[in-house]
Short mmCIF file of C-alpha atoms in Angstrom, two decimals:
data_model
loop_
_atom_site.label_atom_id
_atom_site.label_comp_id
_atom_site.label_asym_id
_atom_site.label_seq_id
_atom_site.Cartn_x
_atom_site.Cartn_y
_atom_site.Cartn_z
CA MET A 1 34.67 2.19 10.15
CA SER A 2 38.25 1.88 11.35
CA VAL A 3 40.81 0.20 8.68
CA TYR A 4 43.83 -1.45 10.29
CA ASP A 5 46.82 -3.59 8.36
CA ALA A 6 46.17 -5.85 11.00
CA VAL A 7 43.06 -6.86 13.06
CA LEU A 8 43.72 -9.48 15.95
CA ILE A 9 41.61 -11.21 17.63
CA GLY A 10 42.19 -12.18 21.19
CA GLY A 11 44.56 -10.54 23.14
CA GLY A 12 46.37 -13.67 24.43
CA HIS A 13 49.73 -13.33 24.43
CA ASN A 14 50.13 -14.50 20.85
CA SER A 15 48.61 -12.26 19.96
CA LEU A 16 49.92 -9.16 22.16
CA ALA A 17 53.72 -9.95 20.76
CA CYS A 18 52.32 -10.39 17.42
CA ALA A 19 50.99 -6.87 17.00
CA ALA A 20 54.83 -5.58 19.17
CA HIS A 21 56.67 -6.47 16.75
CA LEU A 22 54.16 -6.10 14.05
CA VAL A 23 53.52 -1.88 15.02
CA ARG A 24 57.23 -1.74 16.00
CA ARG A 25 57.83 -2.98 12.50
CA GLY A 26 55.89 0.64 11.00
CA TRP A 27 52.15 -1.46 11.25
CA SER A 28 48.42 -0.39 12.60
CA VAL A 29 47.27 -2.81 14.30
CA GLY A 30 44.22 -2.97 16.32
CA VAL A 31 43.20 -6.65 19.02
CA PHE A 32 39.72 -7.21 19.48
CA GLU A 33 38.87 -8.82 22.91
CA ARG A 34 35.86 -10.37 24.18
CA ASN A 35 37.02 -9.61 27.50
CA ALA A 36 37.06 -6.17 30.06
CA ALA A 37 40.86 -7.67 30.53
CA CYS A 38 43.79 -8.77 27.50
CA GLY A 39 45.45 -12.05 28.29
CA GLY A 40 43.84 -15.69 27.79
CA ALA A 41 44.89 -17.83 29.77
CA VAL A 42 46.79 -15.78 31.72
CA ARG A 43 45.47 -13.80 33.84
CA THR A 44 46.63 -12.08 37.85
CA GLU A 45 43.28 -11.31 40.05
CA ASP A 46 42.00 -11.08 43.52
CA VAL A 47 39.56 -13.59 43.46
CA THR A 48 39.14 -14.95 46.82
CA LEU A 49 39.89 -12.36 49.22
CA PRO A 50 41.54 -8.95 48.70
CA GLY A 51 45.02 -7.79 48.07
CA PHE A 52 45.77 -12.01 46.96
CA ARG A 53 47.04 -11.85 43.96
CA HIS A 54 46.14 -15.25 41.94
CA ASP A 55 46.83 -15.96 38.57
CA LEU A 56 44.43 -17.29 36.96
CA GLY A 57 45.48 -19.78 33.78
CA ALA A 58 49.39 -19.76 33.38
CA MET A 59 51.64 -19.07 36.50
CA ASN A 60 55.46 -20.11 35.35
CA LEU A 61 56.72 -17.99 32.93
CA SER A 62 60.25 -19.99 32.17
CA LEU A 63 59.73 -20.37 28.39
CA PHE A 64 58.49 -16.98 27.78
CA ALA A 65 62.04 -15.66 29.62
CA GLY A 66 64.32 -18.11 27.72
CA SER A 67 61.95 -16.87 24.04
CA GLU A 68 63.07 -15.71 21.26
CA PHE A 69 60.63 -12.38 21.56
CA HIS A 70 62.23 -12.35 25.28
CA ARG A 71 65.10 -12.28 24.18
CA ASP A 72 64.75 -8.96 21.03
CA TYR A 73 61.94 -7.16 23.22
CA ALA A 74 63.63 -7.39 26.76
CA ALA A 75 64.68 -4.47 27.42
CA ASP A 76 61.64 -2.72 26.19
CA LEU A 77 59.36 -4.92 27.97
CA ALA A 78 61.79 -4.79 31.51
CA ALA A 79 60.74 -0.14 30.53
CA ALA A 80 57.48 -1.46 30.58
CA GLY A 81 57.97 -2.32 34.19
CA LEU A 82 57.99 -6.59 33.45
CA GLU A 83 60.28 -8.28 36.25
CA PHE A 84 61.11 -12.21 37.29
CA SER A 85 60.96 -13.87 40.75
CA ARG A 86 63.60 -16.67 39.51
CA VAL A 87 62.71 -19.77 41.29
CA THR A 88 66.15 -22.44 42.64
CA ASP A 89 63.94 -24.71 43.72
CA CYS A 90 61.76 -25.59 41.04
CA PHE A 91 59.50 -28.54 41.85
CA ALA A 92 59.00 -32.03 43.27
CA SER A 93 57.04 -35.16 43.89
CA VAL A 94 55.53 -36.37 47.37
CA PHE A 95 55.19 -39.51 48.18
CA ASP A 96 53.84 -39.66 52.42
CA ASP A 97 57.15 -39.89 54.39
CA ARG A 98 59.38 -39.23 51.23
CA TRP A 99 60.33 -36.85 48.29
CA PHE A 100 62.38 -36.24 45.15
CA GLY A 101 62.80 -32.73 43.48
CA VAL A 102 65.19 -31.15 41.53
CA SER A 103 66.11 -27.50 42.24
CA ARG A 104 69.10 -25.19 40.07
CA ASP A 105 72.36 -27.19 42.03
CA VAL A 106 72.82 -30.83 39.85
CA GLU A 107 75.17 -31.42 43.21
CA THR A 108 72.04 -30.87 45.02
CA ASN A 109 69.75 -33.29 42.43
CA VAL A 110 72.47 -36.09 42.79
CA SER A 111 72.66 -36.62 46.22
CA ARG A 112 68.51 -36.35 46.75
CA LEU A 113 68.96 -39.08 43.91
CA ALA A 114 71.93 -41.22 45.89
CA ALA A 115 68.91 -41.78 48.70
CA PHE A 116 66.23 -43.65 46.52
CA SER A 117 69.76 -45.35 44.33
CA SER A 118 73.20 -45.00 43.44
CA LYS A 119 72.29 -46.21 40.01
CA ASP A 120 69.35 -43.50 39.41
CA ALA A 121 71.98 -40.43 40.50
CA VAL A 122 74.80 -41.51 38.19
CA ALA A 123 71.84 -41.71 35.92
CA TRP A 124 71.13 -38.30 36.12
CA ARG A 125 74.75 -37.20 35.75
CA GLU A 126 75.20 -38.59 32.74
CA LEU A 127 71.97 -37.44 31.37
CA THR A 128 73.35 -34.19 32.97
CA GLU A 129 76.74 -33.87 30.72
CA ARG A 130 74.22 -35.25 27.83
CA PHE A 131 71.62 -32.71 28.52
CA PRO A 132 74.06 -30.16 26.08
CA GLU A 133 74.41 -32.15 23.49
CA GLN A 134 71.80 -34.40 23.27
CA SER A 135 68.70 -31.64 23.18
CA ALA A 136 70.57 -29.17 20.62
CA PRO A 137 68.77 -31.44 17.77
CA ILE A 138 65.47 -31.12 19.87
CA LEU A 139 65.34 -28.20 20.24
CA ARG A 140 66.33 -26.72 16.70
CA LEU A 141 63.20 -29.48 15.73
CA LEU A 142 61.12 -27.39 18.29
CA THR A 143 62.00 -24.21 16.79
CA SER A 144 61.60 -25.14 13.34
CA SER A 145 58.60 -23.29 11.30
CA MET A 146 57.72 -26.76 10.43
CA THR A 147 58.00 -26.18 6.33
CA GLY A 148 58.63 -28.39 4.19
CA GLY A 149 62.05 -26.32 4.17
CA SER A 150 63.33 -25.82 7.96
CA LEU A 151 62.72 -30.05 7.63
CA ALA A 152 65.42 -30.17 5.72
CA VAL A 153 67.49 -27.95 7.39
CA THR A 154 66.97 -29.13 10.71
CA ALA A 155 66.90 -33.73 9.74
CA GLY A 156 70.53 -32.00 7.67
CA ARG A 157 72.17 -30.99 10.24
CA MET A 158 71.23 -34.06 12.84
CA LEU A 159 72.29 -36.25 10.37
CA TRP A 160 75.76 -34.17 10.66
CA SER A 161 75.98 -34.23 14.26
CA GLN A 162 74.78 -37.17 15.05
CA GLY A 163 74.92 -39.20 11.97
CA PHE A 164 72.76 -42.45 10.95
CA ALA A 165 72.15 -43.97 14.33
CA GLY A 166 72.09 -41.64 16.39
CA THR A 167 69.13 -40.08 14.69
CA LEU A 168 66.98 -42.95 14.88
CA GLU A 169 68.60 -42.47 17.79
CA THR A 170 66.69 -39.29 18.72
CA ALA A 171 63.50 -40.34 16.75
CA LYS A 172 62.89 -42.94 18.36
CA PHE A 173 62.83 -40.86 22.61
CA LEU A 174 60.61 -38.59 20.10
CA LEU A 175 57.91 -41.39 19.91
CA SER A 176 59.10 -43.04 23.53
CA SER A 177 55.80 -43.00 26.08
CA SER A 178 56.84 -41.84 29.34
CA ARG A 179 57.07 -45.04 30.45
CA SER A 180 59.04 -46.40 28.86
CA TRP A 181 62.00 -44.09 28.41
CA LEU A 182 61.32 -43.57 32.14
CA GLU A 183 61.17 -47.23 33.86
CA ASP A 184 64.34 -47.19 30.99
CA THR A 185 66.79 -45.15 32.71
CA PHE A 186 64.98 -44.82 36.54
CA GLU A 187 64.81 -47.77 38.44
CA THR A 188 63.39 -45.88 41.41
CA PRO A 189 59.26 -45.31 40.94
CA GLU A 190 59.35 -42.11 43.04
CA VAL A 191 62.02 -40.52 40.26
CA ARG A 192 59.92 -41.87 37.84
CA ALA A 193 56.61 -40.83 38.74
CA THR A 194 58.13 -36.93 39.54
CA LEU A 195 59.53 -36.26 36.25
CA ALA A 196 55.74 -38.59 34.64
CA ALA A 197 53.62 -35.67 36.47
CA TRP A 198 54.73 -33.40 33.62
CA GLY A 199 53.31 -35.52 30.88
CA MET A 200 50.36 -35.11 33.15
CA HIS A 201 49.96 -31.34 32.10
CA LEU A 202 50.64 -31.73 28.50
CA ASP A 203 48.18 -34.74 28.22
CA PHE A 204 49.97 -36.97 28.33
CA SER A 205 49.53 -39.97 30.76
CA PRO A 206 52.80 -42.02 30.83
CA ASP A 207 51.32 -44.71 28.33
CA ILE A 208 50.94 -42.85 25.31
CA ALA A 209 53.88 -42.12 22.45
CA GLY A 210 55.79 -38.78 22.18
CA GLY A 211 55.32 -38.27 25.71
CA ALA A 212 59.22 -38.96 27.19
CA LEU A 213 59.66 -35.59 25.75
CA PHE A 214 57.79 -34.08 28.40
CA PRO A 215 59.38 -35.27 31.40
CA TYR A 216 62.70 -34.60 29.69
CA LEU A 217 62.96 -31.79 29.12
CA GLU A 218 61.51 -30.27 31.94
CA ALA A 219 63.82 -32.25 34.09
CA MET A 220 67.58 -30.77 32.70
CA ALA A 221 66.03 -27.20 31.56
CA SER A 222 64.64 -26.95 35.62
CA GLN A 223 67.71 -27.71 36.57
CA ALA A 224 69.80 -25.78 33.86
CA PHE A 225 67.90 -22.08 33.52
CA GLY A 226 65.75 -22.86 36.69
CA MET A 227 61.88 -21.14 37.08
CA VAL A 228 60.55 -18.60 36.35
CA LEU A 229 57.56 -16.75 37.26
CA GLY A 230 55.91 -13.12 36.70
CA LYS A 231 57.07 -11.35 39.91
CA GLY A 232 53.65 -9.37 40.67
CA GLY A 233 51.73 -12.13 38.72
CA ALA A 234 52.16 -13.89 35.96
CA ALA A 235 49.97 -10.57 34.48
CA SER A 236 52.69 -8.44 34.53
CA MET A 237 54.07 -9.56 31.05
CA ILE A 238 51.34 -9.56 29.65
CA ARG A 239 50.53 -5.22 30.95
CA ALA A 240 54.19 -5.08 29.19
CA ILE A 241 53.67 -6.40 26.66
CA GLU A 242 50.53 -4.44 25.95
CA GLY A 243 52.63 -1.69 26.83
CA LEU A 244 54.55 -2.35 23.07
CA VAL A 245 51.88 -2.95 22.11
CA THR A 246 50.19 0.85 22.57
CA GLY A 247 53.76 2.77 22.69
CA GLY A 248 54.29 2.18 19.55
CA GLY A 249 50.97 3.17 18.25
CA GLY A 250 48.11 0.42 18.57
CA ALA A 251 44.91 -0.07 19.75
CA ILE A 252 44.07 -2.81 22.29
CA HIS A 253 40.13 -2.73 22.18
CA THR A 254 38.49 -4.97 24.74
CA ASP A 255 34.39 -5.50 25.58
CA ALA A 256 35.32 -6.32 21.50
CA GLU A 257 33.85 -9.75 20.93
CA VAL A 258 34.20 -10.76 17.02
CA THR A 259 31.57 -12.81 16.20
CA GLU A 260 32.54 -12.87 11.86
CA ILE A 261 36.10 -12.65 9.22
CA ILE A 262 34.29 -10.70 6.54
CA VAL A 263 35.23 -12.60 3.51
CA SER A 264 35.12 -11.76 -0.42
CA SER A 265 36.69 -14.34 -3.07
CA GLY A 266 38.68 -16.22 -1.40
CA LYS A 267 39.88 -13.11 1.27
CA ALA A 268 40.18 -12.57 4.23
CA LEU A 269 38.86 -8.43 4.88
CA GLY A 270 37.92 -8.15 8.45
CA VAL A 271 36.05 -8.77 11.03
CA GLN A 272 32.25 -7.77 12.33
CA LEU A 273 31.83 -6.97 16.29
CA LEU A 274 29.02 -8.39 18.61
CA SER A 275 28.46 -4.78 18.38
CA GLY A 276 27.80 -4.69 14.31
CA GLU A 277 30.15 -2.68 14.24
CA ARG A 278 32.79 -3.56 10.57
CA ILE A 279 36.92 -3.49 11.10
CA GLU A 280 38.75 -3.43 7.79
CA ALA A 281 41.39 -5.14 7.34
CA ARG A 282 44.36 -3.95 4.61
CA LYS A 283 46.54 -6.68 4.63
CA ALA A 284 45.95 -9.09 7.46
CA VAL A 285 43.35 -10.44 10.25
CA ILE A 286 45.28 -12.78 12.69
CA ALA A 287 42.85 -15.48 14.53
CA SER A 288 44.19 -16.31 18.12
CA VAL A 289 41.16 -19.15 18.40
CA ALA A 290 41.23 -22.52 19.36
CA PRO A 291 40.37 -24.10 15.52
CA THR A 292 36.60 -25.84 16.28
CA ILE A 293 35.23 -21.95 17.25
CA LEU A 294 36.90 -20.59 14.16
CA ALA A 295 35.05 -23.43 11.62
CA ASN A 296 32.06 -22.66 13.92
CA ARG A 297 31.43 -19.70 14.40
CA LEU A 298 33.90 -17.34 13.33
CA LEU A 299 34.36 -19.00 9.53
CA PRO A 300 29.61 -19.26 8.51
CA GLU A 301 30.02 -20.35 5.00
CA GLY A 302 33.46 -21.97 5.70
CA SER A 303 37.18 -21.51 3.63
CA GLY A 304 35.86 -22.69 0.70
CA HIS A 305 38.56 -25.68 1.33
CA SER A 306 36.75 -29.35 2.78
CA GLY A 307 39.48 -29.92 3.79
CA PHE A 308 40.51 -27.40 6.36
CA ASP A 309 37.54 -27.56 8.07
CA LYS A 310 37.14 -30.78 7.91
CA ALA A 311 40.41 -30.42 10.24
CA MET A 312 39.32 -27.58 11.79
CA ARG A 313 36.36 -29.13 13.25
CA ARG A 314 37.87 -32.11 14.67
CA PHE A 315 40.74 -31.37 15.74
CA ARG A 316 40.75 -32.54 19.44
CA HIS A 317 40.63 -31.20 22.92
CA ALA A 318 42.67 -32.56 25.76
CA PRO A 319 40.94 -34.35 28.91
CA GLY A 320 39.98 -30.89 31.10
CA ALA A 321 41.27 -29.05 34.13
CA MET A 322 39.49 -27.82 37.91
CA VAL A 323 42.35 -25.03 39.66
CA VAL A 324 41.65 -24.41 43.21
CA HIS A 325 43.11 -21.24 43.92
CA VAL A 326 43.56 -20.79 47.64
CA ALA A 327 44.34 -17.89 50.32
CA ALA A 328 46.15 -19.29 52.98
CA SER A 329 48.16 -18.24 56.40
CA GLU A 330 51.18 -19.72 56.08
CA LEU A 331 52.39 -22.68 53.27
CA PRO A 332 51.67 -26.17 53.72
CA ARG A 333 53.58 -27.53 55.74
CA TRP A 334 54.82 -31.13 53.83
CA ARG A 335 55.10 -33.87 56.10
CA ALA A 336 57.45 -35.29 53.64
CA GLY A 337 60.55 -32.96 54.67
CA GLU A 338 59.98 -28.65 55.44
CA GLU A 339 62.39 -28.01 52.28
CA LEU A 340 59.31 -28.73 50.13
CA ARG A 341 57.72 -25.42 51.04
CA ARG A 342 60.37 -23.31 49.18
CA PHE A 343 59.55 -25.68 45.53
CA GLY A 344 57.61 -24.37 43.20
CA TYR A 345 55.66 -27.14 42.22
CA VAL A 346 54.48 -29.56 44.47
CA HIS A 347 52.61 -32.47 42.63
CA ILE A 348 50.16 -35.17 44.29
CA ALA A 349 51.12 -37.62 42.08
CA PRO A 350 52.28 -41.22 44.07
CA SER A 351 52.32 -43.65 40.21
CA LEU A 352 53.20 -44.13 36.89
CA ASP A 353 49.92 -46.54 37.13
CA GLN A 354 47.66 -44.05 39.90
CA MET A 355 47.57 -41.53 36.53
CA ALA A 356 47.48 -43.31 33.13
CA ALA A 357 44.31 -44.83 35.82
CA THR A 358 43.44 -41.40 36.89
CA TYR A 359 44.05 -39.94 32.30
CA GLN A 360 41.76 -42.98 31.82
CA SER A 361 38.71 -41.72 34.42
CA ALA A 362 38.73 -38.56 32.37
CA VAL A 363 39.05 -39.66 29.43
CA ALA A 364 35.98 -41.77 30.24
CA GLY A 365 33.91 -39.28 31.55
CA MET A 366 34.23 -40.67 34.91
CA LEU A 367 35.13 -37.75 37.87
CA PRO A 368 39.29 -39.44 39.84
CA GLN A 369 38.67 -40.88 42.47
CA ARG A 370 43.14 -39.53 42.93
CA PRO A 371 43.57 -36.43 40.51
CA VAL A 372 46.76 -35.37 40.25
CA LEU A 373 47.83 -32.40 41.79
CA VAL A 374 50.16 -29.53 41.05
CA VAL A 375 50.43 -27.42 43.29
CA GLY A 376 51.73 -23.83 42.76
CA GLN A 377 53.66 -21.75 45.52
CA PRO A 378 54.11 -18.75 44.27
CA THR A 379 54.32 -16.59 47.47
CA ALA A 380 57.35 -18.67 48.73
CA VAL A 381 59.03 -16.80 46.03
CA ASP A 382 57.32 -13.61 45.10
CA PRO A 383 55.93 -12.98 48.57
CA ASN A 384 54.44 -9.63 47.21
CA ARG A 385 51.75 -11.54 45.88
CA ALA A 386 50.29 -11.76 48.83
CA PRO A 387 49.80 -9.54 51.83
CA ASP A 388 52.62 -9.60 54.79
CA GLY A 389 52.70 -13.11 55.95
CA ARG A 390 49.83 -14.12 54.26
CA HIS A 391 50.36 -16.81 50.85
CA VAL A 392 48.35 -17.82 47.86
CA LEU A 393 48.29 -21.63 46.31
CA TRP A 394 47.41 -22.34 42.89
CA ILE A 395 46.18 -25.73 42.25
CA MET A 396 45.74 -27.50 39.07
CA VAL A 397 43.65 -30.24 39.00
CA ARG A 398 44.74 -32.75 35.95
CA ALA A 399 43.26 -34.69 34.10
CA VAL A 400 38.81 -34.28 34.95
CA PRO A 401 35.85 -34.86 32.39
CA SER A 402 34.63 -32.37 30.56
CA VAL A 403 31.81 -33.54 31.07
CA ILE A 404 30.51 -35.71 34.43
CA SER A 405 29.58 -39.38 33.32
CA GLY A 406 29.88 -40.17 37.28
CA ASP A 407 32.69 -41.09 39.94
CA ALA A 408 35.87 -42.99 40.24
CA ASP A 409 35.09 -42.91 44.22
CA GLY A 410 31.85 -43.11 44.45
CA THR A 411 30.76 -40.80 46.14
CA ILE A 412 29.64 -37.88 44.41
CA GLU A 413 26.50 -38.24 42.33
CA ALA A 414 25.74 -34.98 40.82
CA ARG A 415 26.71 -35.01 37.55
CA ASP A 416 26.87 -32.04 36.57
CA TRP A 417 30.18 -28.95 37.13
CA SER A 418 28.24 -26.10 38.87
CA GLU A 419 27.06 -29.02 41.81
CA ALA A 420 29.99 -30.95 42.00
CA LYS A 421 32.99 -28.32 42.39
CA GLU A 422 32.56 -27.63 45.75
CA VAL A 423 32.27 -32.22 46.42
CA TYR A 424 34.91 -32.81 44.40
CA ALA A 425 37.89 -29.89 45.42
CA ASP A 426 37.01 -30.91 49.25
CA ARG A 427 38.01 -34.34 47.38
CA VAL A 428 41.60 -32.51 45.72
CA PHE A 429 41.39 -30.82 49.68
CA ASP A 430 40.98 -34.47 51.64
CA LEU A 431 44.90 -35.28 49.16
CA ILE A 432 46.64 -31.90 50.21
CA GLU A 433 46.39 -32.91 53.84
CA ALA A 434 46.92 -36.48 53.99
CA GLN A 435 50.67 -35.10 52.64
CA ALA A 436 50.05 -31.72 54.94
CA PRO A 437 48.24 -32.25 58.01
CA GLY A 438 47.27 -28.60 58.69
CA PHE A 439 46.94 -27.67 55.40
CA LYS A 440 42.78 -27.46 55.54
CA ALA A 441 43.13 -25.78 58.83
CA SER A 442 45.18 -22.51 56.86
CA VAL A 443 42.79 -22.35 54.29
CA LEU A 444 41.14 -18.26 54.48
CA ALA A 445 38.87 -18.87 51.29
CA ARG A 446 39.52 -20.72 48.08
CA ALA A 447 37.73 -20.22 44.66
CA VAL A 448 36.90 -23.43 42.61
CA PHE A 449 36.99 -22.30 38.80
CA SER A 450 35.95 -25.48 36.67
CA PRO A 451 35.92 -27.06 33.38
CA MET A 452 33.55 -24.88 32.52
CA ASP A 453 34.16 -21.79 34.25
CA LEU A 454 37.71 -21.50 32.69
CA GLN A 455 35.87 -22.27 28.82
CA ALA A 456 33.91 -19.63 30.42
CA MET A 457 36.37 -17.22 30.87
CA ASN A 458 37.89 -18.84 27.81
CA PRO A 459 36.68 -19.89 24.86
CA ASN A 460 40.03 -21.49 24.08
CA LEU A 461 39.71 -23.86 26.56
CA VAL A 462 37.06 -25.94 25.07
CA GLY A 463 35.74 -28.25 27.97
CA GLY A 464 38.27 -26.33 30.41
CA ASP A 465 41.91 -27.77 28.06
CA ALA A 466 43.97 -26.13 29.40
CA ILE A 467 46.07 -26.51 26.67
CA CYS A 468 44.07 -25.75 23.39
CA GLY A 469 43.94 -28.74 22.22
CA SER A 470 46.05 -32.46 22.67
CA HIS A 471 49.15 -32.67 21.66
CA HIS A 472 49.47 -35.98 20.36
CA LEU A 473 51.01 -37.21 18.35
CA LEU A 474 49.12 -36.99 15.82
CA GLN A 475 48.36 -33.35 16.91
CA ASN A 476 51.48 -32.04 16.61
CA PHE A 477 54.91 -30.68 15.21
CA VAL A 478 53.54 -30.81 11.97
CA PHE A 479 49.87 -31.73 12.07
CA ARG A 480 48.99 -29.03 14.57
CA PRO A 481 47.12 -27.60 13.88
CA ALA A 482 46.39 -29.62 10.97
CA LEU A 483 49.02 -30.35 8.24
CA GLY A 484 50.27 -28.20 6.58
CA TYR A 485 48.26 -25.40 8.46
CA ALA A 486 51.48 -25.55 10.99
CA ASN A 487 53.36 -22.36 10.14
CA GLY A 488 49.57 -20.27 11.08
CA MET A 489 48.30 -20.04 7.56
CA THR A 490 45.44 -20.40 5.61
CA PRO A 491 43.36 -21.37 2.30
CA ILE A 492 42.54 -17.89 2.72
CA ALA A 493 44.05 -14.93 1.97
CA ARG A 494 45.88 -12.53 4.26
CA LEU A 495 43.99 -15.17 6.87
CA HIS A 496 45.99 -16.15 10.69
CA MET A 497 45.56 -18.43 12.96
CA LEU A 498 48.17 -18.33 15.96
CA GLY A 499 48.20 -19.19 19.47
CA ALA A 500 48.10 -22.42 21.07
CA ALA A 501 46.65 -24.78 18.83
CA VAL A 502 49.18 -24.13 16.70
CA TRP A 503 52.54 -24.47 16.23
CA PRO A 504 54.76 -25.25 18.37
CA GLY A 505 51.37 -25.23 20.75
CA ALA A 506 51.31 -23.99 24.55
CA GLY A 507 52.65 -22.60 27.04
CA VAL A 508 53.39 -18.86 27.14
CA GLY A 509 56.63 -18.94 25.31
CA ALA A 510 54.62 -16.55 22.49
CA GLY A 511 55.75 -18.46 19.87
CA SER A 512 53.32 -18.87 17.11
CA GLY A 513 53.21 -14.80 17.28
CA TYR A 514 56.58 -13.80 17.41
CA ARG A 515 57.21 -15.91 14.27
CA LEU A 516 54.05 -14.89 12.44
CA ALA A 517 54.92 -11.37 12.99
CA ARG A 518 57.87 -11.26 11.45
CA GLN A 519 57.15 -14.01 8.52
CA LEU A 520 54.44 -11.05 8.09
CA ALA A 521 56.45 -8.30 8.22
CA GLY A 522 60.35 -9.94 6.43
CA GLN A 523 61.36 -10.88 9.91
#
């Protein structure tokens, strides 16, 4: 029987970051991943044609590049092969013959806004000037460990720097929907829609409380810092962290599925693999799994704490996503402007009302008539992902139901994703073709991943939920994954959780993994 100080279930980036820090602190570590390769939702593979490298899940590594883990291990990661491709023109939305986008240059963005509205140009400049001061307390909150002590310190600093009235204004903003904040800030519908599309990335349709934070931070951070992709694909980041783990003496086991966490007398002692082998953990078992998987599969006898078990089983997942990977002869020729071919992301999300209708359709089990499309153009900045002169496109389709009850357009009869995914991808292609004539003719091959395909690839993406759990207010901050457990602790001694279901939530920032590792190792 193999014995480690820490046994980690799952080889996603949070697990690997945790393992890398623990081995640096002298722990013996074993990572056990069910798939043939680590990465979780960060994988890069040839899924269309040979030589076309597609990010199967996450594409944007901006959070990782700005993370505490990268700050502390940048030199080691670079030595292990991690390189970034910097995106100057970050994201845009198209509206037939018009578009708005956010780039790295403030004056460029203000000029684009002025073409829509002089008032909106002034509002943007004011947001830009106030961003360092306004974002500071928000960023302190987002990097808090969500314990009582850390929240008290954060609240104290906020009151000291902003005063009572300013603190209340920040609280109001954090509770605001995308629509309420955007309508209070900008008068142009296209500008509002461009920013609101970012809320849809994290399960916030325009009218859901708490959604304003994401359009604001994405817009201001993209302008301030740009966007970052992994050179050669997002999986380059995974390979680099794996190098830190194994280089420090840690062991990574793939094709090694954990079927049960071994618990005795309220203490986690190790895990059992599908092969029947038992692995002992001297200090910690660390599970990077969705709460429902922890409660329903890995702890068949429960935790011994009924409140925790109920919370894990009731953890709410966001509606599903569908991803279409395209090998193309050229980038889309966007009718709104040639400049759009330089952008990392181009959204097709015409209005707040359309996004709200799309989300409601998905929640009701209906295939949306006009889903929100996020068209990633990684080869615009990283041409090595495809053969010379060719391109790859990463098309995220949000939001779609995990279980289909009908079609809002009334034209798709299939109710099983295995039958519906290709015909629904045709609808997606029609929407892109309307904004980029000639797009369909440029397609050399495509690979369509339905919500069920995403779940099969990574069980943590329950029902195709690409963010491993809704980030609505009742399941975010101190409530992620449940009140009292935002720091990754569980009622079982020596059993811990990390991953996107644990605060600070989704995104490739290694936040929960690195925080837990420092907590266990004493920094």
